[in-house]
Coordinates of C-alpha atoms in Angstrom, one line a residue:
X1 CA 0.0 0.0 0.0
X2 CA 2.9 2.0 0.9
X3 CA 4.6 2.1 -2.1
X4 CA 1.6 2.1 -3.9
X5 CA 0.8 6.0 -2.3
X6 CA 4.5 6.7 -2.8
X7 CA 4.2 6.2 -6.7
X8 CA 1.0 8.6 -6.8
X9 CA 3.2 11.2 -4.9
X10 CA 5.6 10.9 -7.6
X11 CA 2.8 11.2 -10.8
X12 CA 1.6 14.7 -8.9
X13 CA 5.0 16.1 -7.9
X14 CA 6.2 15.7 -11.5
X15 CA 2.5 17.2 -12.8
X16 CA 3.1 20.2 -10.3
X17 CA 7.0 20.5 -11.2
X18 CA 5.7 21.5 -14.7
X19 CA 3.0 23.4 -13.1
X20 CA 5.7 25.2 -11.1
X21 CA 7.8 26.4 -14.1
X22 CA 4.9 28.0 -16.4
X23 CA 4.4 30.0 -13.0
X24 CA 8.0 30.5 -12.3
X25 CA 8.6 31.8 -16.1
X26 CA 5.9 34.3 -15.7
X27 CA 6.9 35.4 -12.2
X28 CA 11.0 36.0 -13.7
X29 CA 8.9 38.4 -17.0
X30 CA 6.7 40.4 -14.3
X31 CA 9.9 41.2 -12.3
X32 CA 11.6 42.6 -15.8
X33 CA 8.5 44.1 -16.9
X34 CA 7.7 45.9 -13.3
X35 CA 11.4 47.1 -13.0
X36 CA 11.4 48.2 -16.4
X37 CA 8.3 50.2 -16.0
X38 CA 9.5 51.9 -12.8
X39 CA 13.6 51.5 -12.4
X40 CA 12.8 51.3 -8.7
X41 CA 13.9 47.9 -6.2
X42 CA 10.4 49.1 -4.4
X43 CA 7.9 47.8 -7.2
X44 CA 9.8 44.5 -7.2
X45 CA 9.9 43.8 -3.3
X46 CA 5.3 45.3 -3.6
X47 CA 5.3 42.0 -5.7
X48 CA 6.4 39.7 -3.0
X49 CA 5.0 41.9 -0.1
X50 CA 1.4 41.6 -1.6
X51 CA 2.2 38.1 -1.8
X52 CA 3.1 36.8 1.8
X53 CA 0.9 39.4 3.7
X54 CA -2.1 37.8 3.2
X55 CA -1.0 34.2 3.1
X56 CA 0.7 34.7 6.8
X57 CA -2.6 36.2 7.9
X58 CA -4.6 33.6 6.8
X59 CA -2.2 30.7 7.4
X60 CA -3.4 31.6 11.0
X61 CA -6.8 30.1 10.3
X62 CA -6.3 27.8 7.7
X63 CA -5.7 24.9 9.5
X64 CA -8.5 24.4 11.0
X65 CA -10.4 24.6 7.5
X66 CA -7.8 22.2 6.3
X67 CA -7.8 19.5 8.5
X68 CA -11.9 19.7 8.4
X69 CA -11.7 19.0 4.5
X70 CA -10.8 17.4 1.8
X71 CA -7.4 18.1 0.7
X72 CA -7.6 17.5 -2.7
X73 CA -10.6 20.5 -2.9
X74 CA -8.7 22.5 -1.1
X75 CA -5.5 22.2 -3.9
X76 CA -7.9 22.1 -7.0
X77 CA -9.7 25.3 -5.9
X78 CA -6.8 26.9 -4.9
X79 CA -4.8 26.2 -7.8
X80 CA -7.9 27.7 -10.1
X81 CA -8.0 30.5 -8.4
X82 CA -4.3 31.2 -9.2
X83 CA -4.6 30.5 -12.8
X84 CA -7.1 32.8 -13.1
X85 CA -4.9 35.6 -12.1
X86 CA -2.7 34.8 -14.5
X87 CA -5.1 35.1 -16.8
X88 CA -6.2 38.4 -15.5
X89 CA -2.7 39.2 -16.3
X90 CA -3.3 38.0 -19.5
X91 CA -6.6 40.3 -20.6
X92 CA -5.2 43.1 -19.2
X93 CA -1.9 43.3 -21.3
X94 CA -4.0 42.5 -24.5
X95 CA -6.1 45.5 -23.9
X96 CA -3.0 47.3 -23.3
X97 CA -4.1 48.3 -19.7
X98 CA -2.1 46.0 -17.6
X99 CA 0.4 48.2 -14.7
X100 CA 1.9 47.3 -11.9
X101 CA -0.7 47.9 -9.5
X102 CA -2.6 45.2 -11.2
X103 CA 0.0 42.8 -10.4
X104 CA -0.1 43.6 -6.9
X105 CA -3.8 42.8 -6.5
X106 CA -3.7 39.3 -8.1
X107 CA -0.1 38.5 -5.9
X108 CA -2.6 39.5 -2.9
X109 CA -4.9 36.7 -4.1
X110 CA -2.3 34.4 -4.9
X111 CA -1.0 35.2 -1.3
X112 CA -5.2 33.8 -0.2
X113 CA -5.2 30.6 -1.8
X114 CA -1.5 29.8 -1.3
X115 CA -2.6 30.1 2.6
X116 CA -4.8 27.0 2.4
X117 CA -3.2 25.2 -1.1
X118 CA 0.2 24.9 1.0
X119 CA -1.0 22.9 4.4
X120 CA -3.2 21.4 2.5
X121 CA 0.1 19.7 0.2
X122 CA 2.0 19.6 3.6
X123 CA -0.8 16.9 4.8
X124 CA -1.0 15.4 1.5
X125 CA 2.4 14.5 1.2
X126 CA 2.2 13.7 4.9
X127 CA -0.7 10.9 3.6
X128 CA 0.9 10.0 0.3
X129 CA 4.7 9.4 1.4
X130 CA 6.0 7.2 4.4
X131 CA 7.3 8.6 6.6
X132 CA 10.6 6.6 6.1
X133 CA 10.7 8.3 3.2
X134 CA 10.1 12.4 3.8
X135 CA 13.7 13.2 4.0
X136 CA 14.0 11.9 0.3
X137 CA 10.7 13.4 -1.0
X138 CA 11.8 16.9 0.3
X139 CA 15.8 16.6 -1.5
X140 CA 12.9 15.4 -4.6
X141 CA 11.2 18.6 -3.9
X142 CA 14.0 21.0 -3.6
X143 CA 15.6 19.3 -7.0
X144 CA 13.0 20.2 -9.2
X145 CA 12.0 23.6 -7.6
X146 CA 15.5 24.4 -8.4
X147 CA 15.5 23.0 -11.9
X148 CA 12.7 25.2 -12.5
X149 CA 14.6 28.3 -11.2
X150 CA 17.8 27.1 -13.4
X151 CA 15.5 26.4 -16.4
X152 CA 12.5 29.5 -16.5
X153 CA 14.5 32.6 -16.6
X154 CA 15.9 31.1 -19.9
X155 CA 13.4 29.6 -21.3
X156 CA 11.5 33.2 -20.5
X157 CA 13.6 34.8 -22.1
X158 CA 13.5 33.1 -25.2
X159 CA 10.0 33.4 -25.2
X160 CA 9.6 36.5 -24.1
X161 CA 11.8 37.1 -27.4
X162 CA 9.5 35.0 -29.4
X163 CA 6.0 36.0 -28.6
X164 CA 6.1 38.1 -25.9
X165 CA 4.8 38.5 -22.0
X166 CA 1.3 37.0 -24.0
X167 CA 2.7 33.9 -25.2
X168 CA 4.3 33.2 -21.8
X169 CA 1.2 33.5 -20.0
X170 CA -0.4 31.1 -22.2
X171 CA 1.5 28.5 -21.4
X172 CA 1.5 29.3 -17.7
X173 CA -2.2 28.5 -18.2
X174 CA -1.5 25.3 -20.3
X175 CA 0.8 23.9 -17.8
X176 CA -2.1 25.0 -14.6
X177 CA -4.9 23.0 -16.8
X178 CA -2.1 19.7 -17.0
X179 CA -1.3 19.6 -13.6
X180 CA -5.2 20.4 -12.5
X181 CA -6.3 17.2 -14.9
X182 CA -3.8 15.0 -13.2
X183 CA -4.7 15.5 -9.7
X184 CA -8.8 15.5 -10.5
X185 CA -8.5 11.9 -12.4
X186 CA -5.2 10.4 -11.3
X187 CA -4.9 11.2 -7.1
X188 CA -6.4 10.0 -4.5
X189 CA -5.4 11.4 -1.2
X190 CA -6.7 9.7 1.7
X191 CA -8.6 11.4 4.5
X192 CA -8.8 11.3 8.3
X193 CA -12.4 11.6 9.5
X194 CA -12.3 14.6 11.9
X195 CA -15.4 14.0 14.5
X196 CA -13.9 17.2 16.3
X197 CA -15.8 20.6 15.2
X198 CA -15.1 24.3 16.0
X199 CA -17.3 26.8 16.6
X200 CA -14.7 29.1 14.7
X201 CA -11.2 29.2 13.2
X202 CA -9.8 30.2 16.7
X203 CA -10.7 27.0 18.3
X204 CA -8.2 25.2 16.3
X205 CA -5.7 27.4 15.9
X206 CA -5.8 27.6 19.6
X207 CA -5.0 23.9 19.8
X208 CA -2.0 24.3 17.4
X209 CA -0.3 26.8 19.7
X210 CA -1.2 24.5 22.4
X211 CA 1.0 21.9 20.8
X212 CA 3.4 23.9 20.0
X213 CA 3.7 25.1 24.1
X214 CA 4.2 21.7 24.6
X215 CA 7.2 21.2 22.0
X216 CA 9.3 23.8 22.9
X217 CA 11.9 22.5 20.5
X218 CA 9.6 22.8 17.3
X219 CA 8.6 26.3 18.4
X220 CA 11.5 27.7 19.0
X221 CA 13.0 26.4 15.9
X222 CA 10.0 28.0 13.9
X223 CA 11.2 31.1 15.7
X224 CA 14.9 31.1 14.7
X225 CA 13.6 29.9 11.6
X226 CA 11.3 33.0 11.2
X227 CA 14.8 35.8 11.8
X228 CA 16.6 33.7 9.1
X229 CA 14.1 33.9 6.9
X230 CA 13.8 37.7 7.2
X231 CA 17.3 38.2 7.0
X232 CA 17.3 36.0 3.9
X233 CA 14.2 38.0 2.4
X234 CA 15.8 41.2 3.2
X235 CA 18.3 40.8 0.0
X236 CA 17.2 37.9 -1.5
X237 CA 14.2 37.3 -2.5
X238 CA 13.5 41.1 -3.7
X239 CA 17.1 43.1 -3.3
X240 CA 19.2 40.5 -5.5
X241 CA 17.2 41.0 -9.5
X242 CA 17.6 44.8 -9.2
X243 CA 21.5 44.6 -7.4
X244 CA 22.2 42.5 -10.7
X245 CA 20.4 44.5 -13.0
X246 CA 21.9 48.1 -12.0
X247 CA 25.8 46.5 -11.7
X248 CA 25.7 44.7 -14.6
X249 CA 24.0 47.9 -16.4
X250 CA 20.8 46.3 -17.4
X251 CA 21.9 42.6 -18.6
X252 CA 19.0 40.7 -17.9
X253 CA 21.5 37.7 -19.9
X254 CA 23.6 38.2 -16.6
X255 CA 20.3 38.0 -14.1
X256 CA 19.4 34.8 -15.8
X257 CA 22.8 33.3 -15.6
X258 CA 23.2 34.0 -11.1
X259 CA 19.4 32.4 -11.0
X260 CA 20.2 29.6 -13.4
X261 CA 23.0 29.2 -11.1
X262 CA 20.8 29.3 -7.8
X263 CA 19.1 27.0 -8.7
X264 CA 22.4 24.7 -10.1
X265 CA 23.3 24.8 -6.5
X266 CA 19.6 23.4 -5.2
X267 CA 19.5 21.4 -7.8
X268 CA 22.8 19.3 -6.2
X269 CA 21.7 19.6 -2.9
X270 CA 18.6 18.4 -3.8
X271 CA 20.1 14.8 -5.6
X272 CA 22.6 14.9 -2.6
X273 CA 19.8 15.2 0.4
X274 CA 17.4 12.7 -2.0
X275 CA 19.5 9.9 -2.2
X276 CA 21.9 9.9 1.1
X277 CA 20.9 8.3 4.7
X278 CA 18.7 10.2 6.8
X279 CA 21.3 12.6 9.2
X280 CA 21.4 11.5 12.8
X281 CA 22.0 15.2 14.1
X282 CA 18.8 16.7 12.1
X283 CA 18.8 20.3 14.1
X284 CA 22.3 20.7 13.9
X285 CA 22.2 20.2 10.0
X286 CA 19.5 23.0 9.6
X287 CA 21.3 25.4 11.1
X288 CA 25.2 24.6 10.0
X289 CA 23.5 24.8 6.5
X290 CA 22.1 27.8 7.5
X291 CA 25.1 29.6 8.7
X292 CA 27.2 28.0 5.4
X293 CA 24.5 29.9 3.4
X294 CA 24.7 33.1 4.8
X295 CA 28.7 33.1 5.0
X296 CA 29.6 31.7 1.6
X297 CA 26.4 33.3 -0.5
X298 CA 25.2 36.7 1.1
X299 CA 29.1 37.4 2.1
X300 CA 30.4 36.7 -1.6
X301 CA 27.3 38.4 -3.2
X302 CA 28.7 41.8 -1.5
X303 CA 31.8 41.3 -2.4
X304 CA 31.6 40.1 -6.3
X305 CA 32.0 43.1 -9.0
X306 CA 30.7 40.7 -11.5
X307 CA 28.7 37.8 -13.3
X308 CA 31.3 35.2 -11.9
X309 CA 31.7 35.6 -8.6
X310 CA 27.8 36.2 -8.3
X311 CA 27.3 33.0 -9.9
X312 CA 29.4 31.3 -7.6
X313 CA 27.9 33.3 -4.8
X314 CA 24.0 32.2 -5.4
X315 CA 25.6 28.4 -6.2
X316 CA 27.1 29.0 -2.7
X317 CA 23.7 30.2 -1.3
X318 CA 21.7 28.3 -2.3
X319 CA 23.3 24.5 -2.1
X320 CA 22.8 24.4 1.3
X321 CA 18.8 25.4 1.6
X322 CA 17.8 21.5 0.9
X323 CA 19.3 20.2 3.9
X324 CA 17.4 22.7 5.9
X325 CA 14.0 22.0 4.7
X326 CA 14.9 17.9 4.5
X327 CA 15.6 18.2 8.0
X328 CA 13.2 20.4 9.1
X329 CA 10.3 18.4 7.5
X330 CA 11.2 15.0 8.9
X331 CA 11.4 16.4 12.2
X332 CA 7.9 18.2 12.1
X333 CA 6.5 14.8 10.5
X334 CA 7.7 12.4 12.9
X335 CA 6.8 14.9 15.9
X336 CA 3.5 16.3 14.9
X337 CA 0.2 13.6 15.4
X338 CA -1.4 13.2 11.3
X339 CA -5.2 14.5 12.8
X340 CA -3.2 17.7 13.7
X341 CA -1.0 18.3 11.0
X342 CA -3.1 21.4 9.0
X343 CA -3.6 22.9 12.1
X344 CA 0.3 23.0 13.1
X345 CA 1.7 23.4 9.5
X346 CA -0.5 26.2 9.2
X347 CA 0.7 28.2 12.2
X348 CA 4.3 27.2 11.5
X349 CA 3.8 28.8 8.2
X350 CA 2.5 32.1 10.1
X351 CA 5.1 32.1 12.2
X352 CA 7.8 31.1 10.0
X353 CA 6.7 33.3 7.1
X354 CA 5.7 36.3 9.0
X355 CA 8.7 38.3 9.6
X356 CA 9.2 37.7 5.4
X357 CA 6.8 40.7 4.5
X358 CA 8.8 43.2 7.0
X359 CA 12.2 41.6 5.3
X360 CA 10.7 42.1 1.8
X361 CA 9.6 46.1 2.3
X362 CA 12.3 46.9 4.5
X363 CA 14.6 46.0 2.3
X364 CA 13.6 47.4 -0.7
X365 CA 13.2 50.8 1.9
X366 CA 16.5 50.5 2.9
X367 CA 17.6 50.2 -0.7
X368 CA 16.1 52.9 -2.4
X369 CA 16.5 55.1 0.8
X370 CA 19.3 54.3 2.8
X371 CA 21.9 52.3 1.6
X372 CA 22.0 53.8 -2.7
X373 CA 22.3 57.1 -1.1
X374 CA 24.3 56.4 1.0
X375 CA 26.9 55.1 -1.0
X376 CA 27.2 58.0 -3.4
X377 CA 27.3 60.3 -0.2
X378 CA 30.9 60.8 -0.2
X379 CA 31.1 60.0 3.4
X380 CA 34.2 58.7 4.4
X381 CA 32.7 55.1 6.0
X382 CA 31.0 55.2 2.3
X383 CA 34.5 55.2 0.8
X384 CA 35.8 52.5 3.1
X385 CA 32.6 50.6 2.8
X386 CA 33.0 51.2 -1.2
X387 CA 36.7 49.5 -0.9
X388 CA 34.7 46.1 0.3
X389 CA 31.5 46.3 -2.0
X390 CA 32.4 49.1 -4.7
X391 CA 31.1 52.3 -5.1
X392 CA 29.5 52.6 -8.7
X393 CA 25.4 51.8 -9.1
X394 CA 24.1 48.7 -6.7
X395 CA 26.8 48.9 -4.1
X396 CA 24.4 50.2 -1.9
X397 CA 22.1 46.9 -2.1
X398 CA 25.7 44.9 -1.9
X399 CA 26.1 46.5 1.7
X400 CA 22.9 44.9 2.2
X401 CA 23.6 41.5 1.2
X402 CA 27.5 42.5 3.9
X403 CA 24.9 43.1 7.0
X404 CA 22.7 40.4 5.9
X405 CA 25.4 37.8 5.6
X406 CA 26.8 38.7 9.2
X407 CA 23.2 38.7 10.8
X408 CA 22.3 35.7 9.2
X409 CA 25.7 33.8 10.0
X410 CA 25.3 34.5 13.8
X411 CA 22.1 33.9 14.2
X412 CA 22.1 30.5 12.8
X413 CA 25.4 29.5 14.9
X414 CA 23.7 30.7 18.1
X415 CA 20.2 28.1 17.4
X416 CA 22.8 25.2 16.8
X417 CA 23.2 25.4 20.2
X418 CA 19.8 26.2 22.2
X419 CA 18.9 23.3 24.2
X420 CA 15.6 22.8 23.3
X421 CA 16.3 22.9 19.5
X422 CA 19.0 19.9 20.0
X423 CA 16.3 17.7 21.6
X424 CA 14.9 17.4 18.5
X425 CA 16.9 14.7 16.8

């Protein structure tokens, strides 16, 4: 029965996987486009704040709703949902009245669904996947998001060359309606009858911070978890495109390269984490990865002056990240009971996640107010700062990525050695 389950998980990570890139493509052609339209790192990091703020909001009271129903419902619907933004996108740019406000709006609904969609696959993979096996299933995972970060920005761009931002949304919406027919005909996902009910959301998520008073190790490693993640998000996830773009004077050829090698580096930690033995020191492994991250990628991204030492810097970065979520995941799986698994997934995504929207605005803040100026001040700390990360257009935003690596280095040494955390292998 076992490995019957585990083949299904394979037939509908493989359907999402191509799911994943049409979406990935057309996320890569809205950050050019929004950036083109408005030069500024701001309208890049809107994208991703619109995103996460309502999807940690709502993670809050999704579990409950998720562990009451079927999961399969839950991931059709909310996948729907998202392919109709995209093809919101879509009508908009053909009538010549898409902007990036627009854009904003649907990431905000994207942000809605992906609050439910997400615990709802945590459980399912939870059901589908034994739990011998969830160590290898997330170095599965991480190998083929990374694939798709490698493979989109240039196959986007050769579209985007071809037939436009048009043509790359359609097949965003082709690869939505493949994956949706695969898991409406070809998965089952079995269900737990839930004879528990709620007389409202906070019921239940009151029972998932209960749990989570009681396993002081898993919520303090959410915690630590959650300042990583925000020191991360400060450069990362919204600083790096437009760092790229300004120091390499607009070579979106260059941009594609450092992703392509991002995701090169997931990509090997992904085979590496999916085929070795299960570690014996799980906690210790998320944050030594951790603290690898931050001291070979964000400290090497400040430093680099160009495409080369970038691209060794996000292979750096990002090789590590599979061992932290391989780890992560088979300790939640093993520690968390399968009736309350929505309801504890979905407040570790609230907590996790929720210092992501302050990293995302803050640092596109700091970059178009503090740290741009402040390079070009003619301050002497600028000059000596300039010596380190340069002083020409983006060295500001490589400061960032100087702080961030430090931050980010410390903090993950010091939770390698809380107490509670190490009781978790």
């Amino acid at each position: 029965m076992e490995e019957k389950t585990l083949k299904k998980y394979i037939i509908l990570w493989l359907s999402q996987s191509v799911s994943g890139l049409g979406s990935s493509m057309t996320g890569f052609a809205l950050v050019l486009w929004a950036y083109g339209q408005s030069n500024s790192a701001m309208s890049v990091s809107m994208m991703s704040f619109c995103n996460y703020v309502p999807y940690v909001i709502l993670s809050l009271f999704a579990g409950v709703f998720v562990d009451r129903h079927n999961k399969k419902s839950i991931m059709l619907v909310s996948d729907s949902i998202a392919a109709f933004g995209s093809l919101a996108i879509l009508v908009s740019l053909l009538m010549g009245r898409l902007a990036v406000w627009n854009i904003y709006v649907i990431n905000g609904i994207i942000g809605i669904t992906n609050a439910f969609q997400q615990p709802a696959s945590a459980v399912a993979t939870g059901r589908l996947v034994p739990k011998e096996k969830i160590s290898n299933v997330s170095g599965m995972n991480a190998f083929s998001n990374n694939l798709i970060v490698v493979f989109s920005p240039m196959l986007a761009a050769f579209l985007f060359a071809a037939g436009g931002l048009p043509l790359i949304l359609l097949i965003d919406l082709a690869s939505f309606a493949f994956a949706f027919c695969v898991l409406l005909f070809f998965i089952a996902i079995p269900e737990q009858v839930q004879k528990k009910t709620y007389r409202s959301p906070f019921a239940g998520l009151s029972e998932g911070f209960a749990f989570l008073k009681d396993e002081k190790g898993i919520l303090y490693m959410m915690l630590t978890m959650a300042l990583i993640n925000f020191f991360s998000r400060l450069t990362y996830e919204n600083i790096l495109s437009p760092m790229i773009l300004s120091r390499s004077s607009g070579d979106s050829i260059v941009l594609g390269i450092v992703n392509a090698c991002m995701g090169a580096g997931g990509i090997a930690g992904g085979i590496i984490v999916s085929v070795k033995k299960e570690s014996r020191h799980k906690s210790a492994a998320i944050y030594i990865s951790a603290a690898l991250s931050f001291l070979f990628g964000d400290l090497l991204m400040a430093v680099g002056k160009n495409a080369f030492w970038w691209s060794a810097a996000a292979l750096a970065a990002s090789l590590p990240i599979p061992f932290i979520m391989a780890n992560q995941n088979t300790i939640l799986y093993r520690k968390i009971p399968a009736a309350m698994q929505g309801r504890v997934f979905a407040v570790r995504n609230a907590i996790q996640y929720s210092t992501i929207p302050f990293g995302i605005i803050l640092g596109g803040c700091l970059a178009d107010y503090v740290f741009e100026p402040f390079m070009v001040s003619g301050s002497e700390f600028a000059g000596m700062l300039g010596t380190i990360v340069g002083n020409r257009a983006g060295s500001g935003m490589a400061a960032m990525f100087l702080c961030t690596g430090i931050c980010g280095f410390t903090v993950s040494v010091v939770s390698c050695f809380n107490r509670e955390i190490k009781k978790l292998n």
